[in-house]
Each structure stands twice: as structure tokens, then as C-alpha cells.
């Protein structure tokens, strides 16, 4: 599974960006403070050592030094606070070199205009009274070789302790609370109306009785919601005008067709009369399909829970009463939220196609993890991928003729797809491995 570090939501991205930026800033701050603390420690111990060495050099040049010029110490004899000798001092085997302190002392001596041939610094292990809590810090020895003489000075470096990390931890937590809580509130205040806006935008624009969204959140978000409400209002007005136009067109076309049918009945030639009546019926059916496609999803029927097992059983019984080979293969006990009349119309279109092109139809209801599929199967030859992609488009058919007897105007699948998508689902066509075509309407499950 791919690890996704960058969150998708607006709130998550803001919090993640601020948290990472604050962490980086605190890390830089911690590095600078640690460096400053180390410089302060070196200044405390190295500064005293340099002062003693410079003072000893000046006194030595005037012949006023009191230190022993010869090294007669035993191997375990300690270096006092100041030791001047022509030989390097002996140090305990456990002494640890401190290059940072040696570099710092060299810099201070260069600033004091004292040239040293070599400078070394060593940290001594704690012994005796230096291990007690009353003597905190680390004992160090600084050795400077100046003019062939060795000046050894003992000094102490204070212990940094763990107060700085604790301080930075509490400081970071405080900054997180002071910054992330207001940012979280502001982001939530902007994201909540945006989520409502996204849900409203995904809804069908044909739901004209939907109340406008409440304008809330920051001013930019309120302006966006106001523009969306106005845009949806214009869409609703256009759909209403379209319905009125379609109603007028349907009325104006059906009236002359009905009048023409009456006149055709008076034709004496039976063969000519039957052909004219068939043409009129074909025009009437095509007009009905076109109006149904244009009005798909814009009806006033309310959605309600629909038991699919009972629905497919009733449809199969209706077709069998008319002599059609339609049966139910399997039907799971599932309920969806849909408009019953429109859903029936979509399934009837799929069953009509299966009977017309595949000789018979078999209905099935299957439940998936988050959806319910109503499958209409036939025993036809199946379709190519190009035909499957084209058949859901208006006026597309599996064969080129426009004869109503061989399948109609090619609007059945388009109407079924529009109805399925209007109910929040989809229409899928697929070939079965054993032959035949499956037309499946997938709808969200109803709790």
C-alpha cells in the first residue's frame, strides 16, 4: 500500500504545513541555542584559562613567575591551576582531547596578540571531591607551548544540563497550541461550507425544490456559495422552460398525428392503410421516447425505498403474461432509494432490448459491498467494445435500420442510463464469457 504523507483535505493540508514549518523552525532554533550554549561554556572555561596563560607569560617574561621550571612530578601528581615547564605535562591515561576548546583558546590568544606554537586541551576524569554535587562541571587542562615553554592551566567547564531540551519541548508544545488551534478553527470554518457546496454540486440539477445553500464561512467562501446558488437558480429556470417547451411540442405534434390517424382510417386500400398507420405509430413512439429522454431525471416523482426482489418479480410476471420469455434467475433481498416509476421505465427498456436482440431476458438482483446491481441478461451474440461504448448514446442501435419492429429509435439505453445516473447510480454493459450480454443498473444501497 502506498504511503500518502500529504493529506487531501484543506484542513489536513493547513495543519500539516504549519506543523512541519514549526518543527523545522524549532529545529533550527534548537541548533542555534545549542551552539550558543556551547560557545558560552567554552567562553567560561577557556576565557579563564587564556587569562591565566597570558598573565603567566607576561610575568615569566619579567622574571616574576613563581612556578617550578623543572618537572620533577611523579606519574600520578596532579597539575595545579598553573604549571610552567620546559617539558610537556603528564596527563592521566583517561584524559580525553577537547579539540573544540583548543581551537577556542587559540582564537582568544590570537586576539590577545600572543603567538603560541601549539595549543592542546584535555578533559580529565572526575576524581575524589570533584565527583560531589557541590562541584558541577568538567575539569579540563589547557596546555600552550610559547617560546619553548609549556604553560599548563587547569580550568572547569560548566555542565550544560538538560534544561534547554525541556524548555524547547514546552516551547514547541505551546506554539503548537497557540498556532494550530486557531488555524484548525479557521480551516474548519472554511471547509465545512465547501463540503456542503461539493455535495450540492454533485446533486442532480433537476431537483428544483432544493433550498439554496446557506451563505456562511469566510467572505470568499460566502461569495462562492452565493454564485453557486445563483447559477443553480438559472439552471432550474432553464429546465423549467425546457419542460414547458417539451410539453408544448409534444401536444402540438401529437394533435396532428392523431388527426392524421383518423383520416388514414378512411383509406380503402388495406395495404396502404396499414403502412400509413405503422408510420404514424412509429412517429408517435419515437416522439414519446424523445420526450422521455429529454425529461429523464426532471420528474416530480419523490424518491422512496424500493424492494428490488418484488420489483423484478412483478416485471417478469407482466412480460410473461404478454408471452415474452422473461424470468428471474436470482434476486437478493435488497432495498434502494429511488423513484419507482422511473426505475421501472429504465428496466423495461433493458428488458425490451434483451427480448428483441437476445430472444429472452433473465433478471437478477445482486448485492455488492456498497451498491446493488440489477442485471438484465440475454442470450444474444454480444457486442464489441466499440458497440458497447456507442450504444448508450442517443439514437444509437445495434443495427442500422430505424424500423420499430427491430428495436425502435435507439433511445432505450440512453433513457435507462439517464435514469440510473439521476438516481445516483450507473448503467454498465458487458459481454458474458459464455455468450450473451449483461446490462446492469448499479444503485447505492439503502440503509
Coordinates of C-alpha atoms in Angstrom, one line a residue:
X1 CA 0.0 0.0 0.0
X2 CA 1.4 3.4 -1.0
X3 CA 2.1 5.7 2.0
X4 CA 0.4 9.1 1.5
X5 CA 2.0 11.8 3.7
X6 CA 0.4 14.8 2.1
X7 CA -3.3 14.9 3.3
X8 CA -6.1 15.6 0.8
X9 CA -8.4 17.8 2.8
X10 CA -7.9 21.6 3.2
X11 CA -7.8 21.3 7.0
X12 CA -5.3 18.5 6.9
X13 CA -3.0 20.3 4.5
X14 CA -3.1 23.5 6.5
X15 CA -2.3 21.7 9.8
X16 CA 0.4 19.5 8.2
X17 CA 2.1 22.5 6.5
X18 CA 2.0 24.6 9.7
X19 CA 3.2 21.7 11.9
X20 CA 6.1 20.8 9.5
X21 CA 7.1 24.5 9.3
X22 CA 7.0 25.0 13.0
X23 CA 9.0 21.8 13.6
X24 CA 11.7 22.9 11.1
X25 CA 11.8 26.4 12.7
X26 CA 12.2 24.9 16.2
X27 CA 14.9 22.5 15.0
X28 CA 16.9 25.5 13.6
X29 CA 16.2 27.3 16.9
X30 CA 17.4 24.3 18.9
X31 CA 20.6 24.1 16.8
X32 CA 21.3 27.8 17.3
X33 CA 20.7 27.6 21.0
X34 CA 22.9 24.6 21.5
X35 CA 25.6 26.3 19.6
X36 CA 25.3 29.4 21.7
X37 CA 25.3 27.3 24.9
X38 CA 28.4 25.5 23.8
X39 CA 30.1 28.8 23.0
X40 CA 29.1 30.1 26.4
X41 CA 30.6 27.0 28.1
X42 CA 33.8 27.4 26.2
X43 CA 34.0 31.1 27.0
X44 CA 33.5 30.3 30.7
X45 CA 36.3 27.7 30.9
X46 CA 38.5 28.8 28.1
X47 CA 38.5 32.5 29.0
X48 CA 39.8 31.9 32.5
X49 CA 42.5 29.6 31.1
X50 CA 43.6 32.2 28.5
X51 CA 43.7 34.9 31.1
X52 CA 46.0 32.8 33.4
X53 CA 48.2 31.8 30.5
X54 CA 48.6 35.4 29.2
X55 CA 49.3 36.6 32.7
X56 CA 51.8 33.8 33.3
X57 CA 53.6 34.6 30.0
X58 CA 53.9 38.3 30.9
X59 CA 55.2 37.5 34.4
X60 CA 57.5 34.9 33.0
X61 CA 59.0 37.5 30.7
X62 CA 59.6 39.8 33.6
X63 CA 61.2 37.0 35.7
X64 CA 58.4 37.1 38.3
X65 CA 56.9 33.7 37.9
X66 CA 56.6 31.5 40.9
X67 CA 56.0 28.2 39.2
X68 CA 58.6 25.5 39.1
X69 CA 60.6 25.4 35.8
X70 CA 61.5 21.8 36.1
X71 CA 59.2 18.8 36.0
X72 CA 60.0 16.5 39.0
X73 CA 56.5 15.2 39.4
X74 CA 55.6 11.6 39.8
X75 CA 53.4 9.9 37.3
X76 CA 50.3 10.4 39.4
X77 CA 51.0 14.0 40.5
X78 CA 48.1 16.4 39.5
X79 CA 48.6 19.6 37.6
X80 CA 47.9 22.6 39.7
X81 CA 46.0 25.7 38.5
X82 CA 49.1 26.9 36.7
X83 CA 52.3 25.0 35.8
X84 CA 55.2 26.2 33.7
X85 CA 57.7 23.8 32.4
X86 CA 60.1 23.1 29.6
X87 CA 58.6 19.6 29.2
X88 CA 55.0 18.7 28.3
X89 CA 52.9 17.9 31.3
X90 CA 52.0 14.3 32.2
X91 CA 48.2 13.6 31.9
X92 CA 46.2 10.7 33.2
X93 CA 45.6 7.9 30.7
X94 CA 41.9 8.5 30.8
X95 CA 42.2 12.1 29.7
X96 CA 40.1 12.9 26.6
X97 CA 41.2 15.5 24.0
X98 CA 39.0 18.6 23.6
X99 CA 39.7 20.0 20.1
X100 CA 36.9 22.5 20.3
X101 CA 38.3 24.0 23.5
X102 CA 41.8 24.1 22.0
X103 CA 40.5 26.0 18.9
X104 CA 38.6 28.4 21.0
X105 CA 41.7 29.1 23.2
X106 CA 43.8 29.6 20.1
X107 CA 41.4 32.2 18.8
X108 CA 41.4 34.1 22.1
X109 CA 45.2 34.1 22.3
X110 CA 45.4 35.3 18.7
X111 CA 43.1 38.2 19.7
X112 CA 45.4 38.9 22.6
X113 CA 48.4 39.1 20.2
X114 CA 50.1 36.1 21.9
X115 CA 51.7 33.6 19.4
X116 CA 51.6 30.0 20.5
X117 CA 53.5 27.2 18.8
X118 CA 50.9 24.6 19.9
X119 CA 47.7 24.5 22.0
X120 CA 46.0 21.4 23.3
X121 CA 43.1 20.9 25.7
X122 CA 42.2 17.8 27.6
X123 CA 39.2 16.7 29.7
X124 CA 40.2 14.9 32.9
X125 CA 38.0 12.2 34.5
X126 CA 36.4 13.3 37.8
X127 CA 38.1 12.1 41.0
X128 CA 37.7 12.5 44.7
X129 CA 35.8 15.6 45.7
X130 CA 35.1 16.6 42.1
X131 CA 32.5 13.9 41.9
X132 CA 30.3 15.5 44.5
X133 CA 27.2 17.5 43.5
X134 CA 28.7 20.7 45.0
X135 CA 31.4 20.7 42.3
X136 CA 29.4 20.6 39.0
X137 CA 31.2 20.8 35.7
X138 CA 34.1 19.1 33.9
X139 CA 37.8 19.6 34.8
X140 CA 40.0 20.5 31.8
X141 CA 43.6 21.2 31.2
X142 CA 44.8 23.7 28.6
X143 CA 48.4 23.4 27.5
X144 CA 50.0 26.2 25.4
X145 CA 53.6 26.0 24.1
X146 CA 55.0 29.5 23.8
X147 CA 58.7 30.2 23.2
X148 CA 59.8 26.6 24.0
X149 CA 57.9 26.6 27.4
X150 CA 54.7 24.8 28.3
X151 CA 52.0 26.6 30.2
X152 CA 49.5 24.2 31.7
X153 CA 46.4 25.6 33.2
X154 CA 43.6 23.7 34.9
X155 CA 40.1 25.1 34.5
X156 CA 36.5 23.9 34.7
X157 CA 33.7 23.8 32.1
X158 CA 30.2 24.2 33.4
X159 CA 27.7 21.4 32.7
X160 CA 25.0 22.4 30.2
X161 CA 22.4 20.1 31.8
X162 CA 19.0 19.1 30.2
X163 CA 17.1 22.3 30.9
X164 CA 17.4 23.5 27.3
X165 CA 15.7 20.5 25.7
X166 CA 12.9 20.6 28.3
X167 CA 12.5 24.3 27.6
X168 CA 12.3 23.8 23.9
X169 CA 9.8 20.9 24.2
X170 CA 7.5 23.0 26.3
X171 CA 8.0 26.0 24.0
X172 CA 7.2 23.9 20.9
X173 CA 4.0 22.5 22.5
X174 CA 2.9 25.9 23.5
X175 CA 3.5 27.2 20.0
X176 CA 1.6 24.3 18.5
X177 CA -1.4 25.1 20.7
X178 CA -1.3 28.8 20.0
X179 CA -1.0 28.3 16.3
X180 CA -2.7 25.1 15.3
X181 CA -5.9 25.6 17.3
X182 CA -6.8 28.9 15.6
X183 CA -5.7 27.5 12.2
X184 CA -7.8 24.4 12.8
X185 CA -10.9 26.5 13.6
X186 CA -10.4 28.8 10.6
X187 CA -9.8 25.9 8.3
X188 CA -12.9 24.0 9.6
X189 CA -15.0 27.2 9.2
X190 CA -14.0 27.4 5.6
X191 CA -14.0 23.6 4.8
X192 CA -17.5 22.8 6.2
X193 CA -19.4 25.1 3.7
X194 CA -17.1 23.9 0.9
X195 CA -18.1 20.3 1.7
X196 CA -21.8 21.3 1.6
X197 CA -21.1 23.0 -1.7
X198 CA -19.4 20.0 -3.2
X199 CA -22.4 17.7 -2.2
X200 CA -24.8 20.2 -3.7
X201 CA -22.8 20.4 -6.9
X202 CA -22.8 16.6 -7.2
X203 CA -26.6 16.5 -6.8
X204 CA -28.9 16.4 -9.8
X205 CA -29.7 20.0 -11.1
X206 CA -33.2 18.8 -11.9
X207 CA -34.1 18.8 -8.2
X208 CA -35.6 22.2 -8.4
X209 CA -37.2 22.2 -4.9
X210 CA -33.9 22.0 -3.2
X211 CA -33.4 25.1 -0.9
X212 CA -30.4 27.3 -1.6
X213 CA -27.3 26.7 0.4
X214 CA -26.7 28.9 3.5
X215 CA -24.0 31.5 2.8
X216 CA -21.5 31.0 5.7
X217 CA -17.8 30.9 6.2
X218 CA -15.1 33.5 5.2
X219 CA -16.1 36.2 2.7
X220 CA -14.5 34.4 -0.3
X221 CA -16.5 31.2 0.5
X222 CA -19.7 33.1 1.0
X223 CA -19.2 34.8 -2.4
X224 CA -18.7 31.3 -4.0
X225 CA -21.8 29.9 -2.4
X226 CA -23.8 32.9 -3.5
X227 CA -22.6 32.5 -7.1
X228 CA -23.4 28.8 -6.9
X229 CA -27.0 29.5 -5.7
X230 CA -27.5 32.0 -8.5
X231 CA -26.1 29.5 -11.0
X232 CA -28.3 26.7 -9.8
X233 CA -31.3 29.1 -9.9
X234 CA -30.6 29.8 -13.5
X235 CA -30.3 26.1 -14.3
X236 CA -33.6 25.4 -12.6
X237 CA -35.3 28.2 -14.7
X238 CA -33.8 26.8 -17.9
X239 CA -35.0 23.3 -17.1
X240 CA -38.5 24.7 -16.3
X241 CA -38.5 26.5 -19.7
X242 CA -37.4 23.3 -21.4
X243 CA -40.2 21.3 -19.8
X244 CA -42.8 23.8 -20.9
X245 CA -41.3 23.8 -24.4
X246 CA -41.3 20.0 -24.5
X247 CA -44.9 19.9 -23.3
X248 CA -46.0 22.3 -26.0
X249 CA -44.0 20.4 -28.6
X250 CA -45.5 17.1 -27.5
X251 CA -49.0 18.5 -27.5
X252 CA -48.6 20.2 -30.9
X253 CA -47.2 17.1 -32.6
X254 CA -49.5 14.6 -31.1
X255 CA -52.6 16.5 -32.1
X256 CA -51.9 16.5 -35.9
X257 CA -50.7 12.9 -35.6
X258 CA -54.0 11.8 -34.0
X259 CA -55.9 13.8 -36.7
X260 CA -53.8 12.1 -39.4
X261 CA -54.6 8.7 -37.9
X262 CA -58.3 9.4 -38.1
X263 CA -58.0 10.4 -41.7
X264 CA -55.9 7.4 -42.6
X265 CA -58.6 5.1 -41.2
X266 CA -60.7 6.2 -44.1
X267 CA -58.3 4.9 -46.7
X268 CA -59.9 2.0 -48.6
X269 CA -56.7 0.2 -49.7
X270 CA -55.9 -2.1 -46.7
X271 CA -52.2 -2.5 -47.5
X272 CA -51.7 1.2 -47.9
X273 CA -53.7 2.0 -44.8
X274 CA -51.7 -0.4 -42.7
X275 CA -48.4 1.1 -43.9
X276 CA -49.6 4.6 -43.1
X277 CA -50.8 3.6 -39.7
X278 CA -47.5 1.9 -39.0
X279 CA -45.6 5.0 -40.0
X280 CA -47.8 7.2 -37.7
X281 CA -47.4 4.8 -34.8
X282 CA -43.6 4.8 -35.3
X283 CA -43.6 8.6 -35.3
X284 CA -45.7 8.6 -32.1
X285 CA -43.5 6.1 -30.3
X286 CA -40.3 8.0 -31.4
X287 CA -41.8 11.2 -30.1
X288 CA -42.6 9.5 -26.8
X289 CA -39.0 8.3 -26.5
X290 CA -37.5 11.6 -27.3
X291 CA -39.7 13.4 -24.8
X292 CA -38.8 10.7 -22.2
X293 CA -35.1 11.2 -22.8
X294 CA -35.3 15.0 -22.6
X295 CA -37.3 14.7 -19.3
X296 CA -35.2 12.0 -17.7
X297 CA -34.5 12.9 -14.1
X298 CA -36.7 16.0 -14.1
X299 CA -39.9 14.5 -13.0
X300 CA -41.8 15.4 -9.8
X301 CA -41.9 11.8 -8.5
X302 CA -40.5 11.5 -5.0
X303 CA -37.8 9.0 -4.1
X304 CA -38.8 6.2 -1.8
X305 CA -37.4 2.8 -0.6
X306 CA -37.9 0.2 -3.3
X307 CA -37.7 -3.5 -2.7
X308 CA -35.9 -4.8 -5.7
X309 CA -36.9 -8.5 -5.3
X310 CA -40.6 -7.6 -5.6
X311 CA -39.9 -5.1 -8.4
X312 CA -38.1 -7.6 -10.7
X313 CA -40.7 -10.3 -9.9
X314 CA -43.6 -8.0 -10.9
X315 CA -41.8 -7.0 -14.2
X316 CA -41.1 -10.6 -15.1
X317 CA -44.7 -11.6 -14.4
X318 CA -46.0 -8.7 -16.6
X319 CA -43.8 -9.8 -19.6
X320 CA -44.8 -13.5 -19.2
X321 CA -48.5 -12.5 -19.3
X322 CA -47.7 -11.0 -22.7
X323 CA -46.0 -14.1 -24.0
X324 CA -42.4 -12.9 -23.5
X325 CA -39.7 -15.2 -22.3
X326 CA -38.7 -13.2 -19.2
X327 CA -37.7 -14.8 -15.9
X328 CA -35.9 -14.2 -12.6
X329 CA -32.6 -16.0 -12.2
X330 CA -31.7 -14.9 -8.7
X331 CA -32.9 -12.0 -6.6
X332 CA -31.2 -10.9 -3.4
X333 CA -33.2 -9.1 -0.7
X334 CA -32.1 -5.5 -1.3
X335 CA -33.6 -2.1 -1.0
X336 CA -32.6 1.1 -2.8
X337 CA -33.8 4.7 -2.5
X338 CA -35.2 5.6 -5.9
X339 CA -38.2 6.8 -7.9
X340 CA -40.2 3.7 -8.6
X341 CA -41.8 4.7 -11.9
X342 CA -38.6 5.9 -13.5
X343 CA -36.7 2.8 -12.3
X344 CA -39.4 0.6 -13.8
X345 CA -39.1 2.5 -17.1
X346 CA -35.3 2.0 -17.2
X347 CA -35.6 -1.7 -16.5
X348 CA -38.4 -2.1 -19.1
X349 CA -36.1 -0.5 -21.7
X350 CA -33.4 -3.0 -20.9
X351 CA -35.8 -6.0 -20.9
X352 CA -37.2 -4.9 -24.3
X353 CA -33.7 -4.7 -25.8
X354 CA -32.9 -8.2 -24.3
X355 CA -36.1 -9.7 -25.8
X356 CA -35.6 -8.0 -29.1
X357 CA -32.0 -8.8 -29.7
X358 CA -31.4 -11.8 -27.4
X359 CA -34.7 -13.8 -27.7
X360 CA -35.2 -13.9 -23.9
X361 CA -34.3 -12.0 -20.7
X362 CA -33.2 -13.1 -17.3
X363 CA -33.3 -10.7 -14.3
X364 CA -31.1 -10.8 -11.2
X365 CA -30.5 -8.7 -8.2
X366 CA -27.0 -8.8 -6.6
X367 CA -25.6 -7.1 -3.6
X368 CA -22.0 -5.7 -3.5
X369 CA -20.2 -4.0 -0.7
X370 CA -21.7 -0.6 -1.2
X371 CA -24.1 -1.0 -4.2
X372 CA -26.9 -3.1 -5.6
X373 CA -26.9 -4.3 -9.2
X374 CA -30.0 -5.1 -11.2
X375 CA -28.8 -7.3 -14.1
X376 CA -30.7 -8.0 -17.3
X377 CA -29.1 -10.8 -19.3
X378 CA -29.9 -12.0 -22.8
X379 CA -28.7 -14.9 -25.0
X380 CA -27.8 -12.7 -28.0
X381 CA -24.4 -12.7 -29.8
X382 CA -23.0 -10.0 -27.6
X383 CA -21.4 -6.7 -28.7
X384 CA -17.9 -5.4 -29.4
X385 CA -16.3 -2.9 -27.1
X386 CA -16.9 -0.1 -29.7
X387 CA -20.6 -1.0 -29.9
X388 CA -20.9 -1.1 -26.1
X389 CA -19.4 2.4 -25.9
X390 CA -21.7 3.7 -28.6
X391 CA -25.0 2.1 -27.6
X392 CA -25.6 4.3 -24.6
X393 CA -25.6 7.4 -26.8
X394 CA -28.9 8.7 -28.1
X395 CA -30.2 7.2 -31.4
X396 CA -27.5 4.5 -31.4
X397 CA -28.7 0.9 -32.2
X398 CA -27.1 -2.4 -32.7
X399 CA -28.3 -2.5 -36.3
X400 CA -28.7 0.4 -38.7
X401 CA -32.4 0.3 -39.6
X402 CA -34.9 2.6 -37.9
X403 CA -37.8 0.1 -38.0
X404 CA -39.8 0.0 -34.8
X405 CA -40.2 -3.8 -35.3
X406 CA -36.5 -4.4 -35.0
X407 CA -35.8 -2.3 -32.0
X408 CA -37.0 1.3 -32.2
X409 CA -35.2 4.6 -32.4
X410 CA -32.2 3.7 -30.4
X411 CA -33.2 5.7 -27.3
X412 CA -33.9 2.9 -24.8
X413 CA -30.4 2.5 -23.4
X414 CA -29.9 6.3 -23.3
X415 CA -33.1 6.7 -21.3
X416 CA -32.0 3.9 -18.9
X417 CA -28.6 5.5 -18.4
X418 CA -30.0 8.9 -17.7
X419 CA -32.5 7.4 -15.2
X420 CA -29.7 5.4 -13.5
X421 CA -27.4 8.4 -13.2
X422 CA -30.3 10.5 -12.0
X423 CA -30.8 8.0 -9.1
X424 CA -27.1 8.3 -8.2
X425 CA -26.1 5.1 -10.0
X426 CA -24.8 4.0 -13.4
X427 CA -25.5 1.7 -16.3
X428 CA -22.9 -0.9 -17.4
X429 CA -22.9 -3.2 -20.4
X430 CA -20.6 -6.3 -20.6
X431 CA -20.3 -9.5 -22.5
X432 CA -20.7 -12.8 -20.6
X433 CA -17.9 -15.3 -21.1
X434 CA -20.4 -18.0 -22.2
X435 CA -22.1 -15.7 -24.6
X436 CA -24.8 -13.0 -24.3
X437 CA -24.9 -9.5 -22.9
X438 CA -25.4 -8.3 -19.4
X439 CA -26.9 -4.8 -18.8
X440 CA -26.5 -3.9 -15.1
X441 CA -28.0 -0.9 -13.3
X442 CA -25.9 -0.2 -10.2
X443 CA -27.6 1.8 -7.4
X444 CA -26.4 2.8 -3.9
X445 CA -27.6 0.6 -1.1
X446 CA -30.3 2.0 1.2
X447 CA -29.6 1.6 4.9

